[in-house]
Tab-separated table of N, CA and C in Angstrom:
chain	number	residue	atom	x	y	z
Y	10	UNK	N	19.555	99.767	-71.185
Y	10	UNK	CA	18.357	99.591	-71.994
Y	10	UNK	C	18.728	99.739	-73.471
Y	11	UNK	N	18.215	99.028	-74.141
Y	11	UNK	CA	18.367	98.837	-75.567
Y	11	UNK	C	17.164	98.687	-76.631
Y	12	UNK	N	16.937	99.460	-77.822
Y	12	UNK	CA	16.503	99.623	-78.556
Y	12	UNK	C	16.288	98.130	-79.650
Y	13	UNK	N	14.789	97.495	-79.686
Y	13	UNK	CA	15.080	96.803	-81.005
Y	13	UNK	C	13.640	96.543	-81.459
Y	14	UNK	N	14.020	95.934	-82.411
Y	14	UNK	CA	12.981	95.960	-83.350
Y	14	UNK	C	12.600	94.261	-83.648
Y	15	UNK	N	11.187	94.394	-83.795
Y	15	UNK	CA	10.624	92.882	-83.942
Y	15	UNK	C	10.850	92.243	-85.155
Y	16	UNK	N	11.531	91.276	-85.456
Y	16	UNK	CA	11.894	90.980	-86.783
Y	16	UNK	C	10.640	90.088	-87.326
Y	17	UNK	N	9.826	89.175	-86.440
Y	17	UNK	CA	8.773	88.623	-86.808
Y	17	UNK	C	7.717	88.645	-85.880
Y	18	UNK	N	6.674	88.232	-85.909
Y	18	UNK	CA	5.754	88.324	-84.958
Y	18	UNK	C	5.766	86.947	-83.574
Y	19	UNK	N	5.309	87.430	-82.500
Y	19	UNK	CA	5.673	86.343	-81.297
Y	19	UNK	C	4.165	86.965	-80.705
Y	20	UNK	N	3.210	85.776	-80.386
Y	20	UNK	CA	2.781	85.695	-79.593
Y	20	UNK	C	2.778	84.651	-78.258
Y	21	UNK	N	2.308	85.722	-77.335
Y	21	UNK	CA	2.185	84.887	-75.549
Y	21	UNK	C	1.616	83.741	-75.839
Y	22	UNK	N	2.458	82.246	-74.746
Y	22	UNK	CA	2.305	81.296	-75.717
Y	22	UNK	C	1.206	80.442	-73.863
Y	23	UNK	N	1.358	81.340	-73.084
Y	23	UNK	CA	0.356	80.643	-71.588
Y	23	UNK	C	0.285	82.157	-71.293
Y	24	UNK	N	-1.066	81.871	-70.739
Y	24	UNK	CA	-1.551	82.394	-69.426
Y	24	UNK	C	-2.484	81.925	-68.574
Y	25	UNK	N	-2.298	82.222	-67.134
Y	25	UNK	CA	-1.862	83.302	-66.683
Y	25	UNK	C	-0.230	82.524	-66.309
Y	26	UNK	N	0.627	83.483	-66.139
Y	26	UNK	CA	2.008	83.757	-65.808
Y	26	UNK	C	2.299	83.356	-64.155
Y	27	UNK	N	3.469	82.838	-64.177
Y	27	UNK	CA	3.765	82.618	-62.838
Y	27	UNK	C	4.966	83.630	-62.698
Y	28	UNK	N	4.589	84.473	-61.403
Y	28	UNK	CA	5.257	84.909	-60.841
Y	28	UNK	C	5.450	84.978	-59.434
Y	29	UNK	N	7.005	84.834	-59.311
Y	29	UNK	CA	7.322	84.670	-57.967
Y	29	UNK	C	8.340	85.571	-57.608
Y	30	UNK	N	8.288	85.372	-56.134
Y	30	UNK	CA	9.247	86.188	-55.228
Y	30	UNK	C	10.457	85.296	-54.707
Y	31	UNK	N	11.620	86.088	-54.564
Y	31	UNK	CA	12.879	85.395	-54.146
Y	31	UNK	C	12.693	84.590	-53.054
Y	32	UNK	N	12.958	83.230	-53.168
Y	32	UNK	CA	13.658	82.392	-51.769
Y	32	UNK	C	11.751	81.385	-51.880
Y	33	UNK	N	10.636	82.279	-52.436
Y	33	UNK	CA	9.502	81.707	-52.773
Y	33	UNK	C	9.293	79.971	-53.206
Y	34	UNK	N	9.213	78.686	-52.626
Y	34	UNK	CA	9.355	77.573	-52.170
Y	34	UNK	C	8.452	77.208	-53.880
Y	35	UNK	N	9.412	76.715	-54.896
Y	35	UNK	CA	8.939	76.001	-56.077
Y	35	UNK	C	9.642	75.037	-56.137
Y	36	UNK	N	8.486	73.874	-57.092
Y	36	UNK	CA	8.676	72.459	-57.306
Y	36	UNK	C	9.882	72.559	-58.505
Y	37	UNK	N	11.079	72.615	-58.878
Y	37	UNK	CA	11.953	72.496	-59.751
Y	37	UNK	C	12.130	71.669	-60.638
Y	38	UNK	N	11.468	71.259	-61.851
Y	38	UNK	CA	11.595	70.539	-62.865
Y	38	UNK	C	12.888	70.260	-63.605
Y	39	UNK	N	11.911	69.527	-64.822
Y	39	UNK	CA	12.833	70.175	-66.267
Y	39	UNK	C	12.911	71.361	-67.087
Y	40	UNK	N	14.608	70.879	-67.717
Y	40	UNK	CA	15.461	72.058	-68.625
Y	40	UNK	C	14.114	71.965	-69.746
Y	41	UNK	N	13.905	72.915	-70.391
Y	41	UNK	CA	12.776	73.356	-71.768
Y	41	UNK	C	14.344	72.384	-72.364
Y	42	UNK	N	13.451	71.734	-73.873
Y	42	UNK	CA	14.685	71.146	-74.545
Y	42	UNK	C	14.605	72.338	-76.260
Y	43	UNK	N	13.659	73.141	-75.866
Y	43	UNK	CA	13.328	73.908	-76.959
Y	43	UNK	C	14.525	75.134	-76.670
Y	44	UNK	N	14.520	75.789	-75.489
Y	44	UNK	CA	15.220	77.113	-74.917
Y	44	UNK	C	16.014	76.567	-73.829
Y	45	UNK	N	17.344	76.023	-74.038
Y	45	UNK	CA	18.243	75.541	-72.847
Y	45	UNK	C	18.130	77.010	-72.276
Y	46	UNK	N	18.577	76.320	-71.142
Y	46	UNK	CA	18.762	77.372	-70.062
Y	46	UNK	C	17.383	78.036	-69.177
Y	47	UNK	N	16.211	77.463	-69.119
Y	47	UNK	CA	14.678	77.888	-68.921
Y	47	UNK	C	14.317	76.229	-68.263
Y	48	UNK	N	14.022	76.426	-66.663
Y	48	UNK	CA	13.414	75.080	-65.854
Y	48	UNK	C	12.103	75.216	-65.657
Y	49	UNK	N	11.318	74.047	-65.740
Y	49	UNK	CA	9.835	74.087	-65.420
Y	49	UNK	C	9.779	74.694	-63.828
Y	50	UNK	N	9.094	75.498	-63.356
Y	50	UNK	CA	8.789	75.405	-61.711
Y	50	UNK	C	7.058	75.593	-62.140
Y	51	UNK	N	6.813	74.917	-60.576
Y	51	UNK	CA	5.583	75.024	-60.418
Y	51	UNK	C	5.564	75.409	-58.156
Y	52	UNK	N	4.743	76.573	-58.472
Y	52	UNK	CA	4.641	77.330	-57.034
Y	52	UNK	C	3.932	76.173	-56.319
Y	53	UNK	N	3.528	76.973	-54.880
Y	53	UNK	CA	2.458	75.928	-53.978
Y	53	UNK	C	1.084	75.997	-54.588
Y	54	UNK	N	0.614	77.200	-55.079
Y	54	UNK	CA	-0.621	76.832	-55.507
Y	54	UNK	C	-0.814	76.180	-56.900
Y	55	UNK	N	0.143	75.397	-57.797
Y	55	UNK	CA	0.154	74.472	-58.933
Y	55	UNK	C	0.367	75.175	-60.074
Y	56	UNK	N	0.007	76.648	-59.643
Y	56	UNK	CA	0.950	77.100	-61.351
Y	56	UNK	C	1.663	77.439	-61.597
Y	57	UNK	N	2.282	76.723	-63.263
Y	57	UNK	CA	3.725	76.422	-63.390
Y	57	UNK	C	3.949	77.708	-64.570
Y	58	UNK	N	5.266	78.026	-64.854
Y	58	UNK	CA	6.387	78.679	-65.547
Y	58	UNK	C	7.681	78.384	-65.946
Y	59	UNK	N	8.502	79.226	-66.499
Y	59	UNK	CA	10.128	78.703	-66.982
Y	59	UNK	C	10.605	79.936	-66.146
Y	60	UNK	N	11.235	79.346	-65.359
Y	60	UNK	CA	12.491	80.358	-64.630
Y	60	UNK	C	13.843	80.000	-65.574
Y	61	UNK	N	14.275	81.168	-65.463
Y	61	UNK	CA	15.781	80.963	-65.895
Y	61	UNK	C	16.564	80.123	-64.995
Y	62	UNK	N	17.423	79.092	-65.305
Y	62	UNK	CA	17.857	78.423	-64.690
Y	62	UNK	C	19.096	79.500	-63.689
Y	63	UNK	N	19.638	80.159	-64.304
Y	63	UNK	CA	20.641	81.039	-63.529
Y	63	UNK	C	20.222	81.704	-62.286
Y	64	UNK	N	18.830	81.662	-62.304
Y	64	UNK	CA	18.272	82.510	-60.599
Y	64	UNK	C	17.875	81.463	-59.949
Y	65	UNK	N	17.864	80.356	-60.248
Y	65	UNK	CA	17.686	79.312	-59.294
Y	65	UNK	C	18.409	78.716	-57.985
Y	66	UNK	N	18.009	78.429	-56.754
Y	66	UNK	CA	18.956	77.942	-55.982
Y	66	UNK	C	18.224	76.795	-55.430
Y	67	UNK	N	17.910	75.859	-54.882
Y	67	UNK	CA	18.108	74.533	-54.603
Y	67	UNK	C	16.896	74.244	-54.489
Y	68	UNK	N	15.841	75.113	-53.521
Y	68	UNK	CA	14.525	75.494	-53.468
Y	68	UNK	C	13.015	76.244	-54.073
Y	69	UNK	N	14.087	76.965	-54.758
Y	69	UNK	CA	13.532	78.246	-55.603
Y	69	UNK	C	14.629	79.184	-56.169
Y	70	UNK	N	13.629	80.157	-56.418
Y	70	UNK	CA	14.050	81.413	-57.339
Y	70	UNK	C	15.222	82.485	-56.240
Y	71	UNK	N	16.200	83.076	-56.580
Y	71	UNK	CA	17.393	83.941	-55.913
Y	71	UNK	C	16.808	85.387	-55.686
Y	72	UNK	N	15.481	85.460	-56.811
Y	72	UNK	CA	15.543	86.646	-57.060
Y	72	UNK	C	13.905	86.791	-57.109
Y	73	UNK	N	12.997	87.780	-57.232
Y	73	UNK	CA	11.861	88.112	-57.686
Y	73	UNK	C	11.602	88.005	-59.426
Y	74	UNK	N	10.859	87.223	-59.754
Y	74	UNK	CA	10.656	87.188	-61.623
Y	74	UNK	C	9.448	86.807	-62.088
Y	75	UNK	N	9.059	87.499	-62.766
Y	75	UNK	CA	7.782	87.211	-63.967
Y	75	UNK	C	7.857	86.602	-64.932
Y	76	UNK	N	7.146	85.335	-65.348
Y	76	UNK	CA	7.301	84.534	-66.417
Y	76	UNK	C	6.433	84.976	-67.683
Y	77	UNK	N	5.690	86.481	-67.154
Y	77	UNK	CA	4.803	86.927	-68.521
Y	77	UNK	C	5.731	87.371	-69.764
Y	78	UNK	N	5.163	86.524	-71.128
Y	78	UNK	CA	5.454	87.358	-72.229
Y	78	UNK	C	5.075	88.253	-73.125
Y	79	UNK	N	5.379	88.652	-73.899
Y	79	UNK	CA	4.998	89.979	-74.413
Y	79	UNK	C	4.703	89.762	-75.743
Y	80	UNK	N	3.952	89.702	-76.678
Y	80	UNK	CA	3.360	89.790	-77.951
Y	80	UNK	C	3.658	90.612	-79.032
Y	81	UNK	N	4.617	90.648	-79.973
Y	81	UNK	CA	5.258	91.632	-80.861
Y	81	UNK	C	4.594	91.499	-82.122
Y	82	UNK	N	4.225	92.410	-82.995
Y	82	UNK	CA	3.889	92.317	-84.126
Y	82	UNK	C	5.499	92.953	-85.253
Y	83	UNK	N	5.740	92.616	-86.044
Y	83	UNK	CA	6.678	92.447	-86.910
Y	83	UNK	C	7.132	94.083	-87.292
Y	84	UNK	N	8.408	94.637	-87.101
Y	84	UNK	CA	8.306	95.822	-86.769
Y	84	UNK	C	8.209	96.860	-85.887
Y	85	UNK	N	7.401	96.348	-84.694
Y	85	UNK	CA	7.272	97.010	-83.444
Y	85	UNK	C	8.997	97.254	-82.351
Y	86	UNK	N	8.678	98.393	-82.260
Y	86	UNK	CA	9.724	98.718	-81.379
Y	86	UNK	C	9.666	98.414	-80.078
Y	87	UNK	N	10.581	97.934	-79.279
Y	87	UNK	CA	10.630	97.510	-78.087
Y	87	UNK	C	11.963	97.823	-77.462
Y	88	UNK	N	11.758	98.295	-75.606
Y	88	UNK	CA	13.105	98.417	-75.420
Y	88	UNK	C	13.328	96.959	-74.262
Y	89	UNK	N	14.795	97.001	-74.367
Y	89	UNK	CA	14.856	95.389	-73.963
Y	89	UNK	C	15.268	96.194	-72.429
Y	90	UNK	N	15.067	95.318	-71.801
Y	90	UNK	CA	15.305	95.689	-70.152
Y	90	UNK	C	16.389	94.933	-69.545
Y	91	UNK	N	16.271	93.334	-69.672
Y	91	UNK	CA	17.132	92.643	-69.456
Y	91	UNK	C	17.117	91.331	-70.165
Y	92	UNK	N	17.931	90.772	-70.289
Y	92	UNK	CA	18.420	89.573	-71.437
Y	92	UNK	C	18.220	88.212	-69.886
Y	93	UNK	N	17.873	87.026	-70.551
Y	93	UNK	CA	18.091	85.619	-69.599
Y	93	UNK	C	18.077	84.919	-70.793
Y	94	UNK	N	19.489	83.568	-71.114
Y	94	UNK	CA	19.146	82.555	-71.917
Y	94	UNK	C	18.276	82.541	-73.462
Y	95	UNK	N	18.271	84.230	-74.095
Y	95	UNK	CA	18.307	83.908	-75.107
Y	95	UNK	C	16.663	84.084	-75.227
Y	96	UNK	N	16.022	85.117	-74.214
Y	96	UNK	CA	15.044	85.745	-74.119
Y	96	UNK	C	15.374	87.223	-73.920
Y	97	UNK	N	14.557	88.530	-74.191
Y	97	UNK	CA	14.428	89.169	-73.648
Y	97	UNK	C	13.192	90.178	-72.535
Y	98	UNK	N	13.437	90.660	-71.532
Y	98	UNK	CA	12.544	91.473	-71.215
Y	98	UNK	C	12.012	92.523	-71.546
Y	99	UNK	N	11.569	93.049	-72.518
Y	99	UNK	CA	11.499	94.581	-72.816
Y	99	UNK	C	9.714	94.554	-73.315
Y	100	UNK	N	9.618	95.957	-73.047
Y	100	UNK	CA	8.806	97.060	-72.734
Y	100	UNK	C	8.321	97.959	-73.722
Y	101	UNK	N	6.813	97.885	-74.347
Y	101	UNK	CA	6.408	98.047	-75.743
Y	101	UNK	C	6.293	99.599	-75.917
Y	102	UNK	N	6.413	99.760	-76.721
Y	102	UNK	CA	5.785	102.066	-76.801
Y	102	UNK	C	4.681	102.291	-76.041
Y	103	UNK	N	3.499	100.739	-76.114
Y	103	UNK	CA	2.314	101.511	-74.990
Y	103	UNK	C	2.748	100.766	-73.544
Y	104	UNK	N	3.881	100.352	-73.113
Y	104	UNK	CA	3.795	100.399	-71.880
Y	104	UNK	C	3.784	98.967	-71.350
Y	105	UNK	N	3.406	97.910	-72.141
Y	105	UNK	CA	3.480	96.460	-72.119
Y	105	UNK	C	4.439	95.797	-71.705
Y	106	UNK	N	4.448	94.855	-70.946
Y	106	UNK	CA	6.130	94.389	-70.616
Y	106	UNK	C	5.675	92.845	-70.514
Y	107	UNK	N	6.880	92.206	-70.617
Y	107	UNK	CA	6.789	90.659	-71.283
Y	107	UNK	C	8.105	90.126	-71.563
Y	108	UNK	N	8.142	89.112	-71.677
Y	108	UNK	CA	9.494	88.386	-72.011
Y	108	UNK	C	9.034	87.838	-73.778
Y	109	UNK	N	10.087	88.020	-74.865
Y	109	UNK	CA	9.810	87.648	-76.331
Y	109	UNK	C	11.193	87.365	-76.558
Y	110	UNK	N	11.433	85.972	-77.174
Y	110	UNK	CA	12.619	85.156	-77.552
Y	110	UNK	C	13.507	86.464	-78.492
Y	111	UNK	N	14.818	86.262	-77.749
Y	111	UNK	CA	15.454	87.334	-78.990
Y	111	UNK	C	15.702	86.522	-80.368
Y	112	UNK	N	15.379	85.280	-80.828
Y	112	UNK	CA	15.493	85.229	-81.962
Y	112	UNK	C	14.043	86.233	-82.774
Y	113	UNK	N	13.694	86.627	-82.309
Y	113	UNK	CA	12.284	87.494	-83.129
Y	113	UNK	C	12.601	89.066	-82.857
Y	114	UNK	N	13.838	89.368	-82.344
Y	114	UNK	CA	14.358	90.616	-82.432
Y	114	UNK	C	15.564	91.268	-82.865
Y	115	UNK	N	15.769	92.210	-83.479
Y	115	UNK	CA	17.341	92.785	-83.964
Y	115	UNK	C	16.919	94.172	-83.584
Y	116	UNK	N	18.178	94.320	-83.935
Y	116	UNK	CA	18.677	96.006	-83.843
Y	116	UNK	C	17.424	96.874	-84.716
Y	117	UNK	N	17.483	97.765	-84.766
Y	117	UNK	CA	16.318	98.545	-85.119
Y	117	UNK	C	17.114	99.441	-86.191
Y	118	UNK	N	18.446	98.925	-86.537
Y	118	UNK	CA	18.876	99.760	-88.139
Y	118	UNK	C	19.184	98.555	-88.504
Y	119	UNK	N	19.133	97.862	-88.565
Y	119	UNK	CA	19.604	96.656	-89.156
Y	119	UNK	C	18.766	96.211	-90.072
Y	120	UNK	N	18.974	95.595	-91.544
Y	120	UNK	CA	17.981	95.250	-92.679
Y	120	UNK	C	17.889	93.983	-92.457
């Protein structure tokens, strides 16, 4: 777990969020041409998300994942949980959890 700090503000850009469970049967799209590495899926009941392409296997997802993001205001501390493609997962002081592009985050001593 890692410490950082919001360098600009990011807000959640859909809801509601698709989340799924491993081996969970999604329609596999397209690569985002904005965030390589992030595929469209869309579940059985039609709503869609960006899985990381790395948990993907032929059918679906490898793993259990949440496509919710998290809303930073400029400054706010956050701890990162886990990194995919140039996103991170992390987890606000009140408890919030979300995925927010690490270009809108640095180190928390860093000017």
């Amino acid at each position: 777990m890692t410490l950082l700090r919001a360098l600009k503000d990011w807000r959640a850009t859909y809801d509601p969020a698709l989340s799924v469970r491993a081996k969970d049967p999604v329609q596999i799209g397209h690569e985002d041409p904005d965030y390589p590495g992030w595929v469209w899926c869309v579940d059985q009941s039609g709503l869609g998300g960006w899985l990381p392409k790395e948990i993907l296997g032929k059918t679906g997802p490898t793993r259990d994942f949440d496509t919710r993001e998290l809303s930073v205001q400029a400054g706010e501390i956050v701890t990162e949980q886990v990194r995919y493609a140039g996103w991170s997962w992390c987890v606000s002081a009140s408890g919030q959890q979300g995925w927010v592009p690490r270009s809108h985050l640095i180190s928390p001593t860093a000017d």
